PDB file of N, CA and C in Angstrom:
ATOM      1  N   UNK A   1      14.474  16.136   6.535  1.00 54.00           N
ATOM      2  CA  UNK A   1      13.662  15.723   7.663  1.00 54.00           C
ATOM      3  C   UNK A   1      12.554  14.799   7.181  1.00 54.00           C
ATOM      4  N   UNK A   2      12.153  13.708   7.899  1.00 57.00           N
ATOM      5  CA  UNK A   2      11.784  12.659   7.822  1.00 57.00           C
ATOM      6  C   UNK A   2      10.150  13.207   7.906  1.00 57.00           C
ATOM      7  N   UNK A   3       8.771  12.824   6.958  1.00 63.00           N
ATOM      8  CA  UNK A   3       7.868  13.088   7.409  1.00 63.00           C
ATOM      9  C   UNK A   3       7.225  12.240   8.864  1.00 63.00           C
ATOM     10  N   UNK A   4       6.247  13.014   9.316  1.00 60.00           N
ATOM     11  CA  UNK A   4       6.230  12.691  11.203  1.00 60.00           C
ATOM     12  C   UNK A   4       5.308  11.343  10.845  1.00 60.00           C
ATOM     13  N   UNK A   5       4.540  10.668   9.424  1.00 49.00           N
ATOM     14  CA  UNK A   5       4.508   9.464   9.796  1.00 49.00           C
ATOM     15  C   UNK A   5       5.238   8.279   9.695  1.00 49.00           C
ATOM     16  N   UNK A   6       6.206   9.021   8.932  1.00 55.00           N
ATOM     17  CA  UNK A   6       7.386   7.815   8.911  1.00 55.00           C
ATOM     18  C   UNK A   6       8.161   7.443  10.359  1.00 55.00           C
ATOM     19  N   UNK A   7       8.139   8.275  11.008  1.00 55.00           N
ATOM     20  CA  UNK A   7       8.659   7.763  12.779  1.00 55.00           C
ATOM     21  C   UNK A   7       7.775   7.413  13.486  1.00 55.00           C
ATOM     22  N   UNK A   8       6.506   7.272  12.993  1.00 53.00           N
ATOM     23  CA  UNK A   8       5.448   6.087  13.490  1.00 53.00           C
ATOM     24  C   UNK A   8       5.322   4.829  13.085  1.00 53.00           C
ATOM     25  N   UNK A   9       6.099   5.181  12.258  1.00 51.00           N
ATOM     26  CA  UNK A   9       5.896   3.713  11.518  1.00 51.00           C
ATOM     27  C   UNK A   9       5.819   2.100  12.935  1.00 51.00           C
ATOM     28  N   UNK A  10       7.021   1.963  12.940  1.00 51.00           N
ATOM     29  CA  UNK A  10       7.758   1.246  14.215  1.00 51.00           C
ATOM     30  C   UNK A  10       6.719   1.002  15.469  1.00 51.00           C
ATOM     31  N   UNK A  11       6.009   1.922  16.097  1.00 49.00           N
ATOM     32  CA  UNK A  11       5.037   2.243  16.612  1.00 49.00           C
ATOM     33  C   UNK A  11       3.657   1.772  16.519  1.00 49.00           C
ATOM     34  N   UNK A  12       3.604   1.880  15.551  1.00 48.00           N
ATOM     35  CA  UNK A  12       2.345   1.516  14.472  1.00 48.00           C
ATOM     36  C   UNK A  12       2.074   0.308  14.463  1.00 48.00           C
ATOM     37  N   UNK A  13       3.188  -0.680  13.816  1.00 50.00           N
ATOM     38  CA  UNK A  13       3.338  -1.821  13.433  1.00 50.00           C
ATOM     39  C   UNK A  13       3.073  -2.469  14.707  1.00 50.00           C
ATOM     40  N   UNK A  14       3.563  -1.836  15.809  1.00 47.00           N
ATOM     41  CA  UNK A  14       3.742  -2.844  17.198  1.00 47.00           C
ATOM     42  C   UNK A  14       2.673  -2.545  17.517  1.00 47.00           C
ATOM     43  N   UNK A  15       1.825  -1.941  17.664  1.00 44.00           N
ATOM     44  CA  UNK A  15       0.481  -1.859  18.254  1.00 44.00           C
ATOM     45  C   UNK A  15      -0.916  -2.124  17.159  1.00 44.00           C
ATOM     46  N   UNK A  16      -0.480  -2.420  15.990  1.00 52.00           N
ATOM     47  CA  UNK A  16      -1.363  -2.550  15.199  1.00 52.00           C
ATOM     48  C   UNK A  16      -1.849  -3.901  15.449  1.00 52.00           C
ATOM     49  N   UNK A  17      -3.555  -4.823  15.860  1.00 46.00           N
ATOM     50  CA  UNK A  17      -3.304  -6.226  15.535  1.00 46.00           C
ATOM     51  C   UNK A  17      -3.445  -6.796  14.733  1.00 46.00           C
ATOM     52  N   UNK A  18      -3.025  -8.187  14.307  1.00 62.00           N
ATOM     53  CA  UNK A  18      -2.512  -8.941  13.702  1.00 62.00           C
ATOM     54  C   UNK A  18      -4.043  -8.908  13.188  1.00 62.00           C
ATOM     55  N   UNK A  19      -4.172  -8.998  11.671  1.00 72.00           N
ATOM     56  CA  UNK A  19      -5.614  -9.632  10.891  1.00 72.00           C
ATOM     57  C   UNK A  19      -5.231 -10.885   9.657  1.00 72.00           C
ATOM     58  N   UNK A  20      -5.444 -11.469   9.619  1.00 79.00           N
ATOM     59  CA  UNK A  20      -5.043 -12.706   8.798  1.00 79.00           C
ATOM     60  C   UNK A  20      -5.615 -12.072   7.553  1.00 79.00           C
ATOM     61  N   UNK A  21      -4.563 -12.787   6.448  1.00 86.00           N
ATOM     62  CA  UNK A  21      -4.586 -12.168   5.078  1.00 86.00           C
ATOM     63  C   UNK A  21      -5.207 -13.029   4.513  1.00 86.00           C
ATOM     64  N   UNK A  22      -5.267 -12.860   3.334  1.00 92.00           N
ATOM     65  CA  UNK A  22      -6.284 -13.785   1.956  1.00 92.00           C
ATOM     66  C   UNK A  22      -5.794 -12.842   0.749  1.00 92.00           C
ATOM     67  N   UNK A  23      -4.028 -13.693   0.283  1.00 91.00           N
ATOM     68  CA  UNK A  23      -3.693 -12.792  -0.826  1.00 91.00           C
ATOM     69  C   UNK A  23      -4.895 -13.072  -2.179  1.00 91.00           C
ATOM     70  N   UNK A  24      -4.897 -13.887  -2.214  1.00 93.00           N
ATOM     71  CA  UNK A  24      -5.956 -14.354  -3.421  1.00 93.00           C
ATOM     72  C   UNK A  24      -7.174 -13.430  -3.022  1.00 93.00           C
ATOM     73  N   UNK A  25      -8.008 -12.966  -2.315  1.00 96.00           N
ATOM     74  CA  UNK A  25      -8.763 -11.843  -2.056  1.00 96.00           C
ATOM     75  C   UNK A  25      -7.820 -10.840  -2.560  1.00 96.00           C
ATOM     76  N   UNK A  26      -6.977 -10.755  -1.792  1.00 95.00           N
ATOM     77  CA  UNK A  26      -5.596  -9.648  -2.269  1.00 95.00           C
ATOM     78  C   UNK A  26      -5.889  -9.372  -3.800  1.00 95.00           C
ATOM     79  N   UNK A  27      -5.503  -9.633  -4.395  1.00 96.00           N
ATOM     80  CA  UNK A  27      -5.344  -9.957  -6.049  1.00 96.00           C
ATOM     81  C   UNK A  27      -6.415  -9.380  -6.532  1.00 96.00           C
ATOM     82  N   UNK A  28      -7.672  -9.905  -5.727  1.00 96.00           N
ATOM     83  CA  UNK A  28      -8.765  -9.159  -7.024  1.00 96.00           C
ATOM     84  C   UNK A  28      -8.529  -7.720  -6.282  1.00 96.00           C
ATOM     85  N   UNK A  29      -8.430  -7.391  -5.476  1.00 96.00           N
ATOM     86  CA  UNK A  29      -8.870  -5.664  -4.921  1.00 96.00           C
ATOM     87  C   UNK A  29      -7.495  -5.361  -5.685  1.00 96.00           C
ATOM     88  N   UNK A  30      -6.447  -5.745  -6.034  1.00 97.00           N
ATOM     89  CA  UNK A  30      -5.213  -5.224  -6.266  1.00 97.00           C
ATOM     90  C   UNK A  30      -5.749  -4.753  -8.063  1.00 97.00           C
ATOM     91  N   UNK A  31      -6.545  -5.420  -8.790  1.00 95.00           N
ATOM     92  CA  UNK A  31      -7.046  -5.173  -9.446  1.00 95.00           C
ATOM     93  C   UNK A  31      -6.875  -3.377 -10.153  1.00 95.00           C
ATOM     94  N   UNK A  32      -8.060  -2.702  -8.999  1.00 93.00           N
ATOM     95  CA  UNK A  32      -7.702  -1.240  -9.144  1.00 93.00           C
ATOM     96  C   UNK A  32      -6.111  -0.897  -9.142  1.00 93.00           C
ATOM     97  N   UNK A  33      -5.433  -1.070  -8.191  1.00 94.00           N
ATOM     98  CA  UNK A  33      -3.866  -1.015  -8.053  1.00 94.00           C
ATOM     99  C   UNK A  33      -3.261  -0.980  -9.328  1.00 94.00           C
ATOM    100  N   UNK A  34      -3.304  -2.064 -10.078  1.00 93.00           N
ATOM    101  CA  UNK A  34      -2.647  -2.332 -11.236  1.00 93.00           C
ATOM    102  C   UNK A  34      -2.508  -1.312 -12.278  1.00 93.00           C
ATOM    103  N   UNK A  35      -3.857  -0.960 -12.364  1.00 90.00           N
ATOM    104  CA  UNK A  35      -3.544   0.721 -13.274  1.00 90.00           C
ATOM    105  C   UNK A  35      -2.874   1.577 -13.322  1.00 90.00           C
ATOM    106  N   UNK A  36      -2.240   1.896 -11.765  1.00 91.00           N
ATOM    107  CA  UNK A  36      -1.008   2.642 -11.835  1.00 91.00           C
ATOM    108  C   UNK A  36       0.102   1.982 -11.346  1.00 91.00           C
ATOM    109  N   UNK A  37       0.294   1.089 -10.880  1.00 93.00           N
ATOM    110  CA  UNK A  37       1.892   0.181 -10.468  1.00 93.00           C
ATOM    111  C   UNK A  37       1.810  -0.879 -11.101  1.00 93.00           C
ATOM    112  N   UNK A  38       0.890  -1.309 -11.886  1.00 93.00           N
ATOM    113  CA  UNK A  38       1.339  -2.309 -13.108  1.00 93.00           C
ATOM    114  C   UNK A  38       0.706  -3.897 -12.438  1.00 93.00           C
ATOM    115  N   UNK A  39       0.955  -4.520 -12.915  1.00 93.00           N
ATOM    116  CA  UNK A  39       0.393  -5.928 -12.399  1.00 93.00           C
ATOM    117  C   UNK A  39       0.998  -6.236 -11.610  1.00 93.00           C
ATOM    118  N   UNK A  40       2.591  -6.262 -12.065  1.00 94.00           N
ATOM    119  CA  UNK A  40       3.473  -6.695 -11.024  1.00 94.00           C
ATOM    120  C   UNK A  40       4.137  -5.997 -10.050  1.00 94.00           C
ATOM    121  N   UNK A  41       3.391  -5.180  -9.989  1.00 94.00           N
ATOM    122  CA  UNK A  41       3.885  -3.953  -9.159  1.00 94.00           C
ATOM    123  C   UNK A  41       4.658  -3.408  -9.459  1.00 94.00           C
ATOM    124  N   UNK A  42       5.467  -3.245 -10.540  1.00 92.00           N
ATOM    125  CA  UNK A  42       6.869  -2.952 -11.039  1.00 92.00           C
ATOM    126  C   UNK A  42       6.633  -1.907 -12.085  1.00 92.00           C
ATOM    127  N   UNK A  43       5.575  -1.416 -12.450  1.00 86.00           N
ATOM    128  CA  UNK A  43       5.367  -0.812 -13.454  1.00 86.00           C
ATOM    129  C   UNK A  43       6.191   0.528 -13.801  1.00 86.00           C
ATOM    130  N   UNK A  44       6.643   0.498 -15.074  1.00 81.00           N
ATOM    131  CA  UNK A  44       7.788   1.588 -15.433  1.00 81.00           C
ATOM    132  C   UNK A  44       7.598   2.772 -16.573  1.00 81.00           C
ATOM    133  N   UNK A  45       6.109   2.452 -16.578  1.00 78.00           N
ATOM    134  CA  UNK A  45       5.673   3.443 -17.858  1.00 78.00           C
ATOM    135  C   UNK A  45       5.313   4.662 -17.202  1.00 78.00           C
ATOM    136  N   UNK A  46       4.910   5.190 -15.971  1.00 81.00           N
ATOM    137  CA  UNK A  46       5.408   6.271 -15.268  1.00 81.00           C
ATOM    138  C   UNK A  46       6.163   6.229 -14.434  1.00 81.00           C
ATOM    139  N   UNK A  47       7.412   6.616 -14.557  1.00 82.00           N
ATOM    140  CA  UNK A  47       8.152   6.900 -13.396  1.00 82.00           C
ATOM    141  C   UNK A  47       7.816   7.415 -11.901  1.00 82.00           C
ATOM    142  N   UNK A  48       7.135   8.469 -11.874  1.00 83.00           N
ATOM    143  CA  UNK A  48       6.523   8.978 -10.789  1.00 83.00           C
ATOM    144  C   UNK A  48       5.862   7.830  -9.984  1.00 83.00           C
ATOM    145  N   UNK A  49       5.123   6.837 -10.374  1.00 86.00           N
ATOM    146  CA  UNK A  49       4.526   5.877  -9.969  1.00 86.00           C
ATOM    147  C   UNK A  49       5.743   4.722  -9.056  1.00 86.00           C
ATOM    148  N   UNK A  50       5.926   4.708  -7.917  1.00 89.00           N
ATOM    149  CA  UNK A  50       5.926   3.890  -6.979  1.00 89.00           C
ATOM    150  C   UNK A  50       6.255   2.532  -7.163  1.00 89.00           C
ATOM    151  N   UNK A  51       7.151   1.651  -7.538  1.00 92.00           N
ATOM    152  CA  UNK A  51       7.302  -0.177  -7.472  1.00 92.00           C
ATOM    153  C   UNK A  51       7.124  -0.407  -6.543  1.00 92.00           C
ATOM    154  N   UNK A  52       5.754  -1.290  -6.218  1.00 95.00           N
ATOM    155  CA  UNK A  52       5.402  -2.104  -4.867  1.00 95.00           C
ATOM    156  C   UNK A  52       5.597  -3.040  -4.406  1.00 95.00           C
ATOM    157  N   UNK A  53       5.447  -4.343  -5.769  1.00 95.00           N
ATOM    158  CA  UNK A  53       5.857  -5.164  -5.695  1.00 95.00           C
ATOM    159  C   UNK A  53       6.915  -5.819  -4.564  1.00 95.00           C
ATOM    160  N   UNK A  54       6.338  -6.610  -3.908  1.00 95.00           N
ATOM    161  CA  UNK A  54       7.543  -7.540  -3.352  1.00 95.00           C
ATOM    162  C   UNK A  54       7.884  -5.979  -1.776  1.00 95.00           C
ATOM    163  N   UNK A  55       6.970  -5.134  -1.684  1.00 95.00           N
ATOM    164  CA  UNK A  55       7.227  -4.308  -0.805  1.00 95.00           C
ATOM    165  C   UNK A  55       7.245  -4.702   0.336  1.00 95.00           C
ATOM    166  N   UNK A  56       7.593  -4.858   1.815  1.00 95.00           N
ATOM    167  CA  UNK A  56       7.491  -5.410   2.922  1.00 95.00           C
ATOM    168  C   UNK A  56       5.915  -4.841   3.428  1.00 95.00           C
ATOM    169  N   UNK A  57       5.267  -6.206   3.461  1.00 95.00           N
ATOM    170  CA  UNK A  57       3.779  -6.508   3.866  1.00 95.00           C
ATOM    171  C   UNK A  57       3.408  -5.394   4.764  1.00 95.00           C
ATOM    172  N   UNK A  58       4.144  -5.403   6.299  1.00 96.00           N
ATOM    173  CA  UNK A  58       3.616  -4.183   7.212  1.00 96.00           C
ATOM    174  C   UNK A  58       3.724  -3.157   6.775  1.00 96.00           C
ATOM    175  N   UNK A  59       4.870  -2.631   5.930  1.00 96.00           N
ATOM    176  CA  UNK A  59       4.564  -1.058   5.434  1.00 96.00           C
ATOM    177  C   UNK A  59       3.802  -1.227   4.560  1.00 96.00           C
ATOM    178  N   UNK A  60       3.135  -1.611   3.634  1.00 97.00           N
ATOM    179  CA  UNK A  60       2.152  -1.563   2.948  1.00 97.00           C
ATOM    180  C   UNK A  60       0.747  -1.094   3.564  1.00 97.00           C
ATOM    181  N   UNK A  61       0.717  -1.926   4.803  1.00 97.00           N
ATOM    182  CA  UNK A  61      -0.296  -2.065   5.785  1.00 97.00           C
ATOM    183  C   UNK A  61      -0.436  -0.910   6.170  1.00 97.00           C
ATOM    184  N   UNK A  62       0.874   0.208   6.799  1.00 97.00           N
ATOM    185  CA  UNK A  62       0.600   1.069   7.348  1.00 97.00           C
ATOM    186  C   UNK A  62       0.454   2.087   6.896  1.00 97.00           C
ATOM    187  N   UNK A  63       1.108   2.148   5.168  1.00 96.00           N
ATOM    188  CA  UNK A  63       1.122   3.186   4.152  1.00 96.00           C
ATOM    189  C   UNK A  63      -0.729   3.627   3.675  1.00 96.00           C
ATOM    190  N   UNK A  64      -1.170   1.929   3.624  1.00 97.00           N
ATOM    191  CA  UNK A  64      -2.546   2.299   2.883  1.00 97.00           C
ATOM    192  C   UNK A  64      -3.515   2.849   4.233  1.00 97.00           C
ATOM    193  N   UNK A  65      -3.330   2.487   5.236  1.00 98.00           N
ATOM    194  CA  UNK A  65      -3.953   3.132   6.064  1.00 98.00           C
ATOM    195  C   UNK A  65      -3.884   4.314   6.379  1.00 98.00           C
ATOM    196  N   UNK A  66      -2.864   4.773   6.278  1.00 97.00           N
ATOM    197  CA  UNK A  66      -2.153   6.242   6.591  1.00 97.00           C
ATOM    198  C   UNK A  66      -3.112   7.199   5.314  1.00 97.00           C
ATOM    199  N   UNK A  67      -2.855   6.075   3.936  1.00 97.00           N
ATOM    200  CA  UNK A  67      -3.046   7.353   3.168  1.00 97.00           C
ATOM    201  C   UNK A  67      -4.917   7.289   3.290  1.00 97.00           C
ATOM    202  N   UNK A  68      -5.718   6.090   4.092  1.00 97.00           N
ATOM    203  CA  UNK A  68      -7.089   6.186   3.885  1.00 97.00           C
ATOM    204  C   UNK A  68      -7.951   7.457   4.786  1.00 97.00           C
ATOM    205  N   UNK A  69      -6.788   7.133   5.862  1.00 97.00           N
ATOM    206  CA  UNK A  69      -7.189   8.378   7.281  1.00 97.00           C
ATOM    207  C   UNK A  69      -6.678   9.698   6.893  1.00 97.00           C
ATOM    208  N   UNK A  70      -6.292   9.685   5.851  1.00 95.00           N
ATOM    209  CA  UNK A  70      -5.835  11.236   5.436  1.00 95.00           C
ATOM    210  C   UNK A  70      -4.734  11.731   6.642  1.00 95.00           C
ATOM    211  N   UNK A  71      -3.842  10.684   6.713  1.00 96.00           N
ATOM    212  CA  UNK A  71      -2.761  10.883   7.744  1.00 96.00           C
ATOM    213  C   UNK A  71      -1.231  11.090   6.999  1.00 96.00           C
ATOM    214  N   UNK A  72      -1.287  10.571   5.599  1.00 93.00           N
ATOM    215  CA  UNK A  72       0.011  11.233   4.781  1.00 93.00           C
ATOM    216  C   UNK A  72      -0.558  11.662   3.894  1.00 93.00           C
ATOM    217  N   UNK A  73       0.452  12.945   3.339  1.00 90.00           N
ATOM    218  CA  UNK A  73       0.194  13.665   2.687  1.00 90.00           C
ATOM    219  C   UNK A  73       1.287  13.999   1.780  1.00 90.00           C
ATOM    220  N   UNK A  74       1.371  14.304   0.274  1.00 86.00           N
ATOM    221  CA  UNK A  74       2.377  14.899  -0.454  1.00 86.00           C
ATOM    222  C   UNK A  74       1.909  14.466  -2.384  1.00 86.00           C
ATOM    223  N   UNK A  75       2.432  14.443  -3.104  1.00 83.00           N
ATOM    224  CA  UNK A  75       2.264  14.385  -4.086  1.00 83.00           C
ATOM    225  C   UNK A  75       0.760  13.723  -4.888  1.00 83.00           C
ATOM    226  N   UNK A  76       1.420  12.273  -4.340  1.00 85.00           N
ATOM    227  CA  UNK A  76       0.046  11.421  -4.894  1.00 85.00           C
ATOM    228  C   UNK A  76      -0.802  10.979  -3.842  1.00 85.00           C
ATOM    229  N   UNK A  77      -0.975  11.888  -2.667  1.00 92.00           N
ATOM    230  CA  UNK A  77      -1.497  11.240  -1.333  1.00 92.00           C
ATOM    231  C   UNK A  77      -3.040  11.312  -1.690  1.00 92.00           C
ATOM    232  N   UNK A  78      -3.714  12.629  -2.395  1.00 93.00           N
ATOM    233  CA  UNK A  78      -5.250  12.395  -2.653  1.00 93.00           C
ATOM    234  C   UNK A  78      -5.324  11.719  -2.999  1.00 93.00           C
ATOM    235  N   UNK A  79      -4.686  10.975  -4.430  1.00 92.00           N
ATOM    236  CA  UNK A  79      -4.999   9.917  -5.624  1.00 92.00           C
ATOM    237  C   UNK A  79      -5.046   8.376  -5.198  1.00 92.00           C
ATOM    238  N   UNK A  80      -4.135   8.571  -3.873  1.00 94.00           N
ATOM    239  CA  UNK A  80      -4.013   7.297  -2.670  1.00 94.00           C
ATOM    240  C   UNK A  80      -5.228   6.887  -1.949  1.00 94.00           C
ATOM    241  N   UNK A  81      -5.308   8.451  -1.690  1.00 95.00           N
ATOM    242  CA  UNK A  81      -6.413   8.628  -0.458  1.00 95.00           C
ATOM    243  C   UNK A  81      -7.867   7.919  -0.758  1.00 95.00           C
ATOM    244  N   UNK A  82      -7.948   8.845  -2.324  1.00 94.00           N
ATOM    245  CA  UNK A  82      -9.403   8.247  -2.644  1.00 94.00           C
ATOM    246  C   UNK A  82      -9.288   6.820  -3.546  1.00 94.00           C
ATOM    247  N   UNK A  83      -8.420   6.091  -3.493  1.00 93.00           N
ATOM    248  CA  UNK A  83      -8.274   4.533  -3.990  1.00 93.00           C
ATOM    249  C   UNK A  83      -8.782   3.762  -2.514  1.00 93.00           C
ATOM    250  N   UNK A  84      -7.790   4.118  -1.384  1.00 96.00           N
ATOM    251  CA  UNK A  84      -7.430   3.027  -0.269  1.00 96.00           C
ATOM    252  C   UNK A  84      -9.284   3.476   0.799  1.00 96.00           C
ATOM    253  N   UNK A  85      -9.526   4.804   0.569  1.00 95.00           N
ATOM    254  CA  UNK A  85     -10.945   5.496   1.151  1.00 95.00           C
ATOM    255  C   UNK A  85     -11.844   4.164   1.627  1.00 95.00           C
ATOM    256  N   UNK A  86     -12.368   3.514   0.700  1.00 95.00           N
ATOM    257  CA  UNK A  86     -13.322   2.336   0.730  1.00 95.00           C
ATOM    258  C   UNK A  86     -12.961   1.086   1.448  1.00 95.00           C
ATOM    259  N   UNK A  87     -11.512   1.225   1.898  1.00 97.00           N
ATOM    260  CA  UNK A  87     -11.247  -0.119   1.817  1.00 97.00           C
ATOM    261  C   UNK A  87     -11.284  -0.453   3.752  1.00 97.00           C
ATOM    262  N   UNK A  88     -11.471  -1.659   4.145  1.00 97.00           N
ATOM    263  CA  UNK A  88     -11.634  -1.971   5.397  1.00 97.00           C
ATOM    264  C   UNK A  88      -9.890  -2.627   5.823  1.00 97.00           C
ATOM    265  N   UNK A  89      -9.767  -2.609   6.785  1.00 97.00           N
ATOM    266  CA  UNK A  89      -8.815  -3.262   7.270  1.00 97.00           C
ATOM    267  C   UNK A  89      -8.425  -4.511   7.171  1.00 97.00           C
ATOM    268  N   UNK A  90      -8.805  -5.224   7.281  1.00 97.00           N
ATOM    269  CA  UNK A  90      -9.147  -6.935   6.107  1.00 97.00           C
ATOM    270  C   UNK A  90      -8.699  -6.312   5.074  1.00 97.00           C
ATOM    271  N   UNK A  91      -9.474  -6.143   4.133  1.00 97.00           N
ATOM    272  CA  UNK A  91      -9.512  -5.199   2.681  1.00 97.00           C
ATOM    273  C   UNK A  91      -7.637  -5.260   2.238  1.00 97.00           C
ATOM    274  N   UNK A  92      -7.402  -4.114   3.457  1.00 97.00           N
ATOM    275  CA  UNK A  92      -5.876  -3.719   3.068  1.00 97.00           C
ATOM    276  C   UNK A  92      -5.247  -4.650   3.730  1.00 97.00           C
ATOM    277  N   UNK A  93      -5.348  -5.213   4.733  1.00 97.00           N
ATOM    278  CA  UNK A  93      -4.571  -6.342   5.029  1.00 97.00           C
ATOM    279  C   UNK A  93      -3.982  -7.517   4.186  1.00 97.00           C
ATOM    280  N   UNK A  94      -5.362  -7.772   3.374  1.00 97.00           N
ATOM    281  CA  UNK A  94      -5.307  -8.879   2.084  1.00 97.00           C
ATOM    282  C   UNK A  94      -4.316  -7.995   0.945  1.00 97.00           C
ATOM    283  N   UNK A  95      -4.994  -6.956   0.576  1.00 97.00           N
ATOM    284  CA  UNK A  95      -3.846  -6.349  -0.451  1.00 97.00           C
ATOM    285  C   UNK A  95      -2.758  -6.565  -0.343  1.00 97.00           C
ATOM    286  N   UNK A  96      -2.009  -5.887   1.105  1.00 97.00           N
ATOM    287  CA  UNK A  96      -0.685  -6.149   1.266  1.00 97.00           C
ATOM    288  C   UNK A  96      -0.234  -7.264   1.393  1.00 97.00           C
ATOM    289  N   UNK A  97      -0.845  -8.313   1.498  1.00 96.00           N
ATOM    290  CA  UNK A  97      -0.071 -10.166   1.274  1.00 96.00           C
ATOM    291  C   UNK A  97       0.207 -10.040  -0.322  1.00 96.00           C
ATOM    292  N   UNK A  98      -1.221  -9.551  -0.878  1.00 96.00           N
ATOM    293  CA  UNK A  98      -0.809  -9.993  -2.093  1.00 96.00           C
ATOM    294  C   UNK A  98       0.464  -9.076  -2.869  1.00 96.00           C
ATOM    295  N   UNK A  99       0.546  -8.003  -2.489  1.00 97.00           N
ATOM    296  CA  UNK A  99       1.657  -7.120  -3.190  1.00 97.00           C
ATOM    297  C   UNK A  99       2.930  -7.564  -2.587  1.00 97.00           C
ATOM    298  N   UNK A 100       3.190  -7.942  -1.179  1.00 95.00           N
ATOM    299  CA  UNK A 100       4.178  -8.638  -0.635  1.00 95.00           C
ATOM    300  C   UNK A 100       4.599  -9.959  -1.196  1.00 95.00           C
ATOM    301  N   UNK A 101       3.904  -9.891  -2.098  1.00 95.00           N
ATOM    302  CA  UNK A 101       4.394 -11.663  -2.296  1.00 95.00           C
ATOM    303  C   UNK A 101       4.573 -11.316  -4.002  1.00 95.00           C
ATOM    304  N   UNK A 102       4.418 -10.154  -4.693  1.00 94.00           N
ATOM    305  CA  UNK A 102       4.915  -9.930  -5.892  1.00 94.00           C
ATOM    306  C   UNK A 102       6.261 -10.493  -6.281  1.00 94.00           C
ATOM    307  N   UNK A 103       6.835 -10.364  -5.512  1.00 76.00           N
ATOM    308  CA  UNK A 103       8.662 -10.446  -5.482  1.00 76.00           C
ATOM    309  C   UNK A 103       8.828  -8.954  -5.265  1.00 76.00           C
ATOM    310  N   UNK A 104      10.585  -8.956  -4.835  1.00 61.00           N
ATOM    311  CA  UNK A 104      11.163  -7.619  -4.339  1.00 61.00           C
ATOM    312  C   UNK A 104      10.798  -6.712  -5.420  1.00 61.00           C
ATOM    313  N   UNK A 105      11.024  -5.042  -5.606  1.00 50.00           N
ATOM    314  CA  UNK A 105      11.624  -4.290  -6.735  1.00 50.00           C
ATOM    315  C   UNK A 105      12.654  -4.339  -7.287  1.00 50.00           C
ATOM    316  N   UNK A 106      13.148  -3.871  -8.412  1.00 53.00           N
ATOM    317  CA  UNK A 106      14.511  -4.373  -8.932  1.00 53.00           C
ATOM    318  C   UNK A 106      15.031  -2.711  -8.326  1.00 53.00           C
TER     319      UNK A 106
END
């Protein structure tokens, strides 16, 4: 069974509005990011850790929000929680251009 914010997703996206990105803003906040998913988002020195890279922009969008509102929850959701906590909507908007534009995961 699917967690209940993953069938919001769809939902989400359509009612969320549109905020114009600034991956290059992106990049420096991705900064923190890099420590655990690597520069290129691809990082393979923990497994447990997530490839973002090249992830589709809106779920990014809706993942970091989810995990800032303390709306998902499971493994690494605190460690999420208190990264994405600070960040404004702009903020994560810009992130996710810039991790969207990593290239895909392999």
């Amino acid at each position: 069974m699917k967690p209940a914010w993953i069938a919001g997703l769809a939902l989400l996206a359509a009612a969320a509005p549109a905020v114009a990105q600034d991956a290059a803003k992106g990049q420096q906040i991705y900064t923190v990011c890099a420590s655990c998913h690597g520069g290129d988002g691809r990082a393979t020195t923990l497994p447990q850790y997530p490839k973002i890279g090249g992830q589709n922009q809106a779920y990014l969008v809706i993942a970091l929000k989810a995990y800032r509102d303390g709306k998902r929850q499971g493994t690494y959701a605190a460690m999420m929680a208190a990264t994405a906590k600070g960040l404004s909507d702009q903020e994560i908007a810009d992130v996710a251009a810039y991790v969207a534009a990593l290239g895909k995961p392999d």
